[in-house]
Amino acid sequence: MNPTFSPDVQAFQKEFAGVLRELVPADWAGAGTLPREEYDPFAERIRKELYERGYIGISWPKEYGGRGLSAEYQVAITEELTRHKLPQAAMSDVFSMQMFGSTLLAFGTEEQKQRFLPRILSGEIKWCQGYSEPQSGSDLASAATTAVLEDGQWRINGQKIWTSTAHIADWIFVLVRTDSEAAKHRGLTLLACPMDQPGIEVRQIKQISGEADFNEVFFTDAVTPVENTIGEVNDGWRVATALLEHERGGAAAVLAIRFAEELDRLEELAREHGRNHEEGIRQRIAWCRARVLAMRLMGYRALTRTLSGEGIGPEGAMNKFFWSEYQRVLMDLAMDILGESVLTLEGRRPAIPDGPDAPGAPTDSAGWITGYLNARASTIFAGTNQVQRNLLSEKILGMPREPKVETNRSR
């Protein structure tokens, strides 16, 4: 099975490939060859060029700055960006566009869409996600950060943690408790809150890889106007879980493209270390190749559902579970191929902390070792894989719900 795009999308993809050739020199070897400190500015510059030429958010409605095209065109763009070894997007776009922007299209008021969506597309404002708390990780509904409505604005107090890109974000979409007397799933509200104010403090968290992409965010009488309520008050659980579907499954149709490029580099690593003829290594690489193909087909199935007007649904949990388990197996294999080389960090560390490194990245030990350390978190963020297993068993297999442990907040 080798799915292909429609003739119109193929013509569009050819046109887009011509645009990309204008943006890079003839001897271009890939964004992964750039020094780490140069990668983010380069990604932002490419994003700006693509936005000005009308290739950012092409599936969004025209009235908000998009082109009103189908998701099939977005997948075609991703394929060409990978083929030309260019960044897929700026890191903040995962939160700004894939997660918050998609949710705002579904739940936002017309005023909110007009105010936020064009500025998200242009890159003028960057967003981060305020979900997890020190005592509310997998049990998101137990979130305790509060918001009280006073004189037309919400006053927020509490703490969020593991907040990626909060140190560079302009806004945060934050899940807060607005009714302490209601059942824990029914007293939550999703708010859009500006980060640049005295009531918000951001502290970066240094990770095992040496990076500091995660943050703690402290709210002390932080405020946001009532018109920044996303969806209905106390209906935040429905909005928040819809947003999680975009986080877990929204990129299903394009992730396999990135993983295929990464696996090609792993095969090159095996050749460089003289391990490519070993039966055990070859079998494990073949296993990985089969999983990447499966991810591609799962992605096309998700794309088909989107084109048919269906939501992502619980299959988003399956996509997240599948790729994150695969990522850890792949990185274990990389460590085995490196052998004694894992004892030293040599070369360039990855520019992308989440998932495969930038296309064209070298096979340096530092890249694979840092990727291995980052992959430890892949089965935890965006909902632990234990949570994904529960979702799959209940929503797809129809198994009984897991017994819930009652807390003081539960009713």
Tab-separated table of N, CA, C and O in Angstrom, residues 22-105:
chain	number	residue	atom	x	y	z
A	22	GLU	N	14.225	28.141	-3.368
A	22	GLU	CA	14.644	29.548	-3.363
A	22	GLU	C	15.190	29.978	-2.006
A	22	GLU	O	15.939	30.962	-1.919
A	23	LEU	N	14.824	29.250	-0.962
A	23	LEU	CA	15.162	29.673	0.403
A	23	LEU	C	16.490	29.122	0.908
A	23	LEU	O	16.997	29.579	1.932
A	24	VAL	N	17.053	28.132	0.221
A	24	VAL	CA	18.296	27.520	0.701
A	24	VAL	C	19.331	27.517	-0.420
A	24	VAL	O	18.986	27.489	-1.607
A	25	PRO	N	20.608	27.529	-0.079
A	25	PRO	CA	21.664	27.490	-1.105
A	25	PRO	C	21.729	26.132	-1.791
A	25	PRO	O	21.195	25.136	-1.289
A	26	ALA	N	22.376	26.093	-2.925
A	26	ALA	CA	22.455	24.862	-3.712
A	26	ALA	C	23.155	23.741	-2.966
A	26	ALA	O	22.854	22.562	-3.176
A	27	ASP	N	24.107	24.087	-2.087
A	27	ASP	CA	24.853	23.065	-1.354
A	27	ASP	C	24.265	22.810	0.029
A	27	ASP	O	24.953	22.327	0.937
A	28	TRP	N	22.987	23.107	0.208
A	28	TRP	CA	22.336	22.981	1.513
A	28	TRP	C	22.385	21.537	2.010
A	28	TRP	O	21.970	20.612	1.316
A	29	ALA	N	22.871	21.331	3.235
A	29	ALA	CA	22.988	19.983	3.802
A	29	ALA	C	21.967	19.703	4.893
A	29	ALA	O	21.912	18.591	5.417
A	30	GLY	N	21.173	20.701	5.263
A	30	GLY	CA	20.113	20.452	6.236
A	30	GLY	C	20.216	21.310	7.480
A	30	GLY	O	21.310	21.693	7.914
A	31	ALA	N	19.044	21.612	8.080
A	31	ALA	CA	19.006	22.426	9.299
A	31	ALA	C	19.721	21.748	10.452
A	31	ALA	O	20.207	22.403	11.377
A	32	GLY	N	19.818	20.414	10.381
A	32	GLY	CA	20.497	19.679	11.443
A	32	GLY	C	21.994	19.896	11.478
A	32	GLY	O	22.653	19.519	12.450
A	33	THR	N	22.547	20.512	10.439
A	33	THR	CA	23.984	20.788	10.423
A	33	THR	C	24.328	22.107	11.115
A	33	THR	O	25.494	22.396	11.353
A	34	LEU	N	23.301	22.908	11.402
A	34	LEU	CA	23.553	24.206	12.029
A	34	LEU	C	23.978	24.043	13.478
A	34	LEU	O	23.494	23.138	14.176
A	35	PRO	N	24.863	24.916	13.971
A	35	PRO	CA	25.152	24.921	15.406
A	35	PRO	C	23.856	25.146	16.180
A	35	PRO	O	22.944	25.834	15.709
A	36	ARG	N	23.785	24.583	17.367
A	36	ARG	CA	22.538	24.627	18.122
A	36	ARG	C	22.029	26.049	18.327
A	36	ARG	O	20.836	26.320	18.225
A	37	GLU	N	22.952	26.978	18.597
A	37	GLU	CA	22.527	28.347	18.879
A	37	GLU	C	21.988	29.064	17.642
A	37	GLU	O	21.326	30.104	17.747
A	38	GLU	N	22.264	28.511	16.456
A	38	GLU	CA	21.780	29.132	15.230
A	38	GLU	C	20.460	28.542	14.748
A	38	GLU	O	19.809	29.113	13.871
A	39	TYR	N	20.078	27.403	15.308
A	39	TYR	CA	18.917	26.697	14.770
A	39	TYR	C	17.619	27.471	14.978
A	39	TYR	O	16.835	27.665	14.031
A	40	ASP	N	17.329	27.913	16.203
A	40	ASP	CA	16.064	28.596	16.482
A	40	ASP	C	15.906	29.876	15.657
A	40	ASP	O	14.832	30.097	15.063
A	41	PRO	N	16.942	30.751	15.573
A	41	PRO	CA	16.791	31.932	14.706
A	41	PRO	C	16.549	31.557	13.251
A	41	PRO	O	15.773	32.219	12.555
A	42	PHE	N	17.217	30.482	12.777
A	42	PHE	CA	17.010	30.033	11.402
A	42	PHE	C	15.579	29.545	11.204
A	42	PHE	O	14.917	29.878	10.204
A	43	ALA	N	15.072	28.748	12.168
A	43	ALA	CA	13.701	28.239	12.072
A	43	ALA	C	12.695	29.385	12.043
A	43	ALA	O	11.711	29.347	11.292
A	44	GLU	N	12.943	30.405	12.850
A	44	GLU	CA	12.042	31.564	12.867
A	44	GLU	C	12.083	32.310	11.535
A	44	GLU	O	11.054	32.792	11.046
A	45	ARG	N	13.298	32.413	10.939
A	45	ARG	CA	13.412	33.122	9.662
A	45	ARG	C	12.668	32.375	8.555
A	45	ARG	O	11.948	32.993	7.748
A	46	ILE	N	12.824	31.051	8.520
A	46	ILE	CA	12.123	30.248	7.512
A	46	ILE	C	10.618	30.353	7.722
A	46	ILE	O	9.839	30.488	6.765
A	47	ARG	N	10.184	30.313	8.977
A	47	ARG	CA	8.758	30.428	9.273
A	47	ARG	C	8.210	31.768	8.760
A	47	ARG	O	7.126	31.824	8.177
A	48	LYS	N	8.956	32.833	8.996
A	48	LYS	CA	8.518	34.158	8.550
A	48	LYS	C	8.389	34.202	7.030
A	48	LYS	O	7.413	34.751	6.484
A	49	GLU	N	9.373	33.626	6.340
A	49	GLU	CA	9.321	33.593	4.876
A	49	GLU	C	8.081	32.833	4.397
A	49	GLU	O	7.373	33.278	3.485
A	50	LEU	N	7.815	31.688	5.014
A	50	LEU	CA	6.678	30.876	4.593
A	50	LEU	C	5.356	31.569	4.923
A	50	LEU	O	4.390	31.475	4.153
A	51	TYR	N	5.317	32.255	6.055
A	51	TYR	CA	4.093	32.995	6.400
A	51	TYR	C	3.825	34.090	5.365
A	51	TYR	O	2.692	34.247	4.889
A	52	GLU	N	4.865	34.833	5.018
A	52	GLU	CA	4.685	35.939	4.074
A	52	GLU	C	4.288	35.441	2.681
A	52	GLU	O	3.657	36.178	1.911
A	53	ARG	N	4.636	34.186	2.375
A	53	ARG	CA	4.273	33.615	1.074
A	53	ARG	C	2.966	32.821	1.140
A	53	ARG	O	2.554	32.219	0.142
A	54	GLY	N	2.340	32.780	2.337
A	54	GLY	CA	1.027	32.146	2.467
A	54	GLY	C	1.043	30.653	2.693
A	54	GLY	O	0.070	29.958	2.347
A	55	TYR	N	2.119	30.121	3.297
A	55	TYR	CA	2.216	28.679	3.510
A	55	TYR	C	2.142	28.271	4.981
A	55	TYR	O	2.412	27.119	5.309
A	56	ILE	N	1.780	29.174	5.869
A	56	ILE	CA	1.598	28.840	7.273
A	56	ILE	C	0.100	28.814	7.574
A	56	ILE	O	-0.632	29.736	7.219
A	57	GLY	N	-0.359	27.745	8.216
A	57	GLY	CA	-1.767	27.636	8.569
A	57	GLY	C	-2.682	27.583	7.363
A	57	GLY	O	-3.790	28.128	7.395
A	58	ILE	N	-2.269	26.883	6.320
A	58	ILE	CA	-3.046	26.901	5.074
A	58	ILE	C	-4.409	26.242	5.222
A	58	ILE	O	-5.324	26.519	4.436
A	59	SER	N	-4.589	25.374	6.223
A	59	SER	CA	-5.883	24.713	6.404
A	59	SER	C	-6.839	25.533	7.272
A	59	SER	O	-7.985	25.145	7.461
A	60	TRP	N	-6.375	26.660	7.812
A	60	TRP	CA	-7.256	27.519	8.608
A	60	TRP	C	-8.158	28.337	7.676
A	60	TRP	O	-7.791	28.618	6.527
A	61	PRO	N	-9.313	28.766	8.165
A	61	PRO	CA	-10.228	29.562	7.327
A	61	PRO	C	-9.575	30.858	6.846
A	61	PRO	O	-8.748	31.458	7.528
A	62	LYS	N	-9.991	31.289	5.679
A	62	LYS	CA	-9.422	32.498	5.076
A	62	LYS	C	-9.650	33.732	5.937
A	62	LYS	O	-8.806	34.635	5.977
A	63	GLU	N	-10.799	33.782	6.622
A	63	GLU	CA	-11.110	34.981	7.408
A	63	GLU	C	-10.177	35.179	8.600
A	63	GLU	O	-10.144	36.259	9.186
A	64	TYR	N	-9.396	34.145	8.938
A	64	TYR	CA	-8.453	34.281	10.045
A	64	TYR	C	-6.998	34.248	9.570
A	64	TYR	O	-6.076	34.114	10.381
A	65	GLY	N	-6.797	34.339	8.268
A	65	GLY	CA	-5.445	34.406	7.740
A	65	GLY	C	-4.965	33.156	7.041
A	65	GLY	O	-3.854	33.137	6.494
A	66	GLY	N	-5.758	32.068	7.070
A	66	GLY	CA	-5.373	30.841	6.383
A	66	GLY	C	-5.777	30.878	4.918
A	66	GLY	O	-6.147	31.914	4.375
A	67	ARG	N	-5.731	29.697	4.283
A	67	ARG	CA	-6.111	29.619	2.869
A	67	ARG	C	-7.311	28.710	2.643
A	67	ARG	O	-7.736	28.489	1.513
A	68	GLY	N	-7.853	28.143	3.727
A	68	GLY	CA	-9.049	27.322	3.613
A	68	GLY	C	-8.853	26.024	2.874
A	68	GLY	O	-9.812	25.438	2.362
A	69	LEU	N	-7.620	25.518	2.828
A	69	LEU	CA	-7.336	24.257	2.144
A	69	LEU	C	-7.496	23.083	3.116
A	69	LEU	O	-7.588	23.264	4.325
A	70	SER	N	-7.501	21.880	2.598
A	70	SER	CA	-7.692	20.701	3.437
A	70	SER	C	-6.385	20.314	4.134
A	70	SER	O	-5.290	20.775	3.770
A	71	ALA	N	-6.517	19.429	5.115
A	71	ALA	CA	-5.339	18.969	5.857
A	71	ALA	C	-4.365	18.210	4.965
A	71	ALA	O	-3.179	18.094	5.290
A	72	GLU	N	-4.833	17.681	3.843
A	72	GLU	CA	-3.968	16.971	2.906
A	72	GLU	C	-2.841	17.874	2.415
A	72	GLU	O	-1.693	17.431	2.239
A	73	TYR	N	-3.145	19.150	2.215
A	73	TYR	CA	-2.133	20.099	1.761
A	73	TYR	C	-1.069	20.330	2.831
A	73	TYR	O	0.114	20.506	2.517
A	74	GLN	N	-1.492	20.327	4.110
A	74	GLN	CA	-0.531	20.516	5.185
A	74	GLN	C	0.453	19.359	5.259
A	74	GLN	O	1.645	19.540	5.512
A	75	VAL	N	-0.033	18.140	5.058
A	75	VAL	CA	0.856	16.974	5.045
A	75	VAL	C	1.830	17.080	3.880
A	75	VAL	O	3.019	16.758	4.012
A	76	ALA	N	1.366	17.545	2.735
A	76	ALA	CA	2.255	17.722	1.578
A	76	ALA	C	3.357	18.724	1.890
A	76	ALA	O	4.520	18.538	1.503
A	77	ILE	N	3.025	19.786	2.606
A	77	ILE	CA	4.025	20.775	3.016
A	77	ILE	C	5.064	20.135	3.915
A	77	ILE	O	6.276	20.342	3.756
A	78	THR	N	4.610	19.333	4.886
A	78	THR	CA	5.544	18.689	5.813
A	78	THR	C	6.495	17.753	5.076
A	78	THR	O	7.690	17.696	5.371
A	79	GLU	N	5.970	17.000	4.111
A	79	GLU	CA	6.831	16.103	3.333
A	79	GLU	C	7.933	16.883	2.624
A	79	GLU	O	9.102	16.470	2.628
A	80	GLU	N	7.573	18.006	2.022
A	80	GLU	CA	8.573	18.773	1.288
A	80	GLU	C	9.585	19.437	2.226
A	80	GLU	O	10.775	19.519	1.903
A	81	LEU	N	9.127	19.914	3.384
A	81	LEU	CA	10.060	20.499	4.343
A	81	LEU	C	11.089	19.464	4.793
A	81	LEU	O	12.287	19.768	4.906
A	82	THR	N	10.636	18.234	5.032
A	82	THR	CA	11.560	17.172	5.421
A	82	THR	C	12.484	16.812	4.265
A	82	THR	O	13.695	16.621	4.444
A	83	ARG	N	11.939	16.724	3.070
A	83	ARG	CA	12.746	16.379	1.895
A	83	ARG	C	13.840	17.414	1.645
A	83	ARG	O	14.945	17.083	1.229
A	84	HIS	N	13.539	18.673	1.931
A	84	HIS	CA	14.523	19.740	1.771
A	84	HIS	C	15.298	20.014	3.056
A	84	HIS	O	16.049	20.986	3.129
A	85	LYS	N	15.111	19.170	4.059
A	85	LYS	CA	15.857	19.209	5.325
A	85	LYS	C	15.730	20.565	6.020
A	85	LYS	O	16.712	21.152	6.486
A	86	LEU	N	14.468	21.016	6.082
A	86	LEU	CA	14.162	22.287	6.730
A	86	LEU	C	13.303	22.055	7.969
A	86	LEU	O	12.630	21.023	8.084
A	87	PRO	N	13.281	22.997	8.918
A	87	PRO	CA	12.453	22.845	10.123
A	87	PRO	C	10.973	22.764	9.764
A	87	PRO	O	10.499	23.423	8.830
A	88	GLN	N	10.228	21.953	10.524
A	88	GLN	CA	8.790	21.852	10.312
A	88	GLN	C	8.083	23.127	10.746
A	88	GLN	O	7.126	23.572	10.128
A	89	ALA	N	8.520	23.684	11.862
A	89	ALA	CA	7.897	24.884	12.421
A	89	ALA	C	8.738	25.329	13.594
A	89	ALA	O	9.636	24.615	14.040
A	90	ALA	N	8.432	26.512	14.090
A	90	ALA	CA	9.048	26.929	15.342
A	90	ALA	C	8.456	26.095	16.473
A	90	ALA	O	7.307	25.656	16.407
A	91	MET	N	9.245	25.864	17.542
A	91	MET	CA	8.799	25.013	18.640
A	91	MET	C	7.474	25.501	19.230
A	91	MET	O	6.581	24.712	19.547
A	92	SER	N	7.313	26.809	19.342
A	92	SER	CA	6.104	27.341	19.962
A	92	SER	C	4.857	27.069	19.139
A	92	SER	O	3.735	27.148	19.649
A	93	ASP	N	5.004	26.736	17.841
A	93	ASP	CA	3.836	26.474	17.013
A	93	ASP	C	3.082	25.231	17.460
A	93	ASP	O	1.888	25.093	17.174
A	94	VAL	N	3.759	24.302	18.116
A	94	VAL	CA	3.065	23.121	18.634
A	94	VAL	C	1.956	23.561	19.582
A	94	VAL	O	0.826	23.064	19.535
A	95	PHE	N	2.266	24.522	20.448
A	95	PHE	CA	1.282	25.003	21.410
A	95	PHE	C	0.382	26.080	20.791
A	95	PHE	O	-0.827	26.083	21.002
A	96	SER	N	0.986	26.983	20.014
A	96	SER	CA	0.236	28.112	19.478
A	96	SER	C	-0.760	27.686	18.413
A	96	SER	O	-1.929	28.092	18.438
A	97	MET	N	-0.326	26.860	17.458
A	97	MET	CA	-1.172	26.513	16.321
A	97	MET	C	-1.835	25.155	16.477
A	97	MET	O	-3.060	25.043	16.437
A	98	GLN	N	-1.018	24.107	16.644
A	98	GLN	CA	-1.572	22.750	16.690
A	98	GLN	C	-2.555	22.573	17.833
A	98	GLN	O	-3.617	21.952	17.668
A	99	MET	N	-2.229	23.126	18.998
A	99	MET	CA	-3.066	22.898	20.170
A	99	MET	C	-4.064	24.028	20.405
A	99	MET	O	-5.272	23.849	20.278
A	100	PHE	N	-3.573	25.237	20.730
A	100	PHE	CA	-4.499	26.293	21.098
A	100	PHE	C	-5.285	26.812	19.896
A	100	PHE	O	-6.502	27.011	19.969
A	101	GLY	N	-4.606	27.047	18.784
A	101	GLY	CA	-5.297	27.559	17.613
A	101	GLY	C	-6.404	26.635	17.151
A	101	GLY	O	-7.525	27.082	16.849
A	102	SER	N	-6.122	25.325	17.104
A	102	SER	CA	-7.137	24.360	16.681
A	102	SER	C	-8.312	24.341	17.647
A	102	SER	O	-9.474	24.216	17.230
A	103	THR	N	-8.027	24.478	18.948
A	103	THR	CA	-9.087	24.487	19.950
A	103	THR	C	-9.916	25.757	19.860
A	103	THR	O	-11.143	25.735	20.000
A	104	LEU	N	-9.247	26.884	19.600
A	104	LEU	CA	-9.967	28.151	19.481
A	104	LEU	C	-10.919	28.126	18.275
A	104	LEU	O	-12.025	28.676	18.330
A	105	LEU	N	-10.515	27.476	17.201
A	105	LEU	CA	-11.397	27.354	16.038
A	105	LEU	C	-12.683	26.616	16.392
A	105	LEU	O	-13.749	26.901	15.843
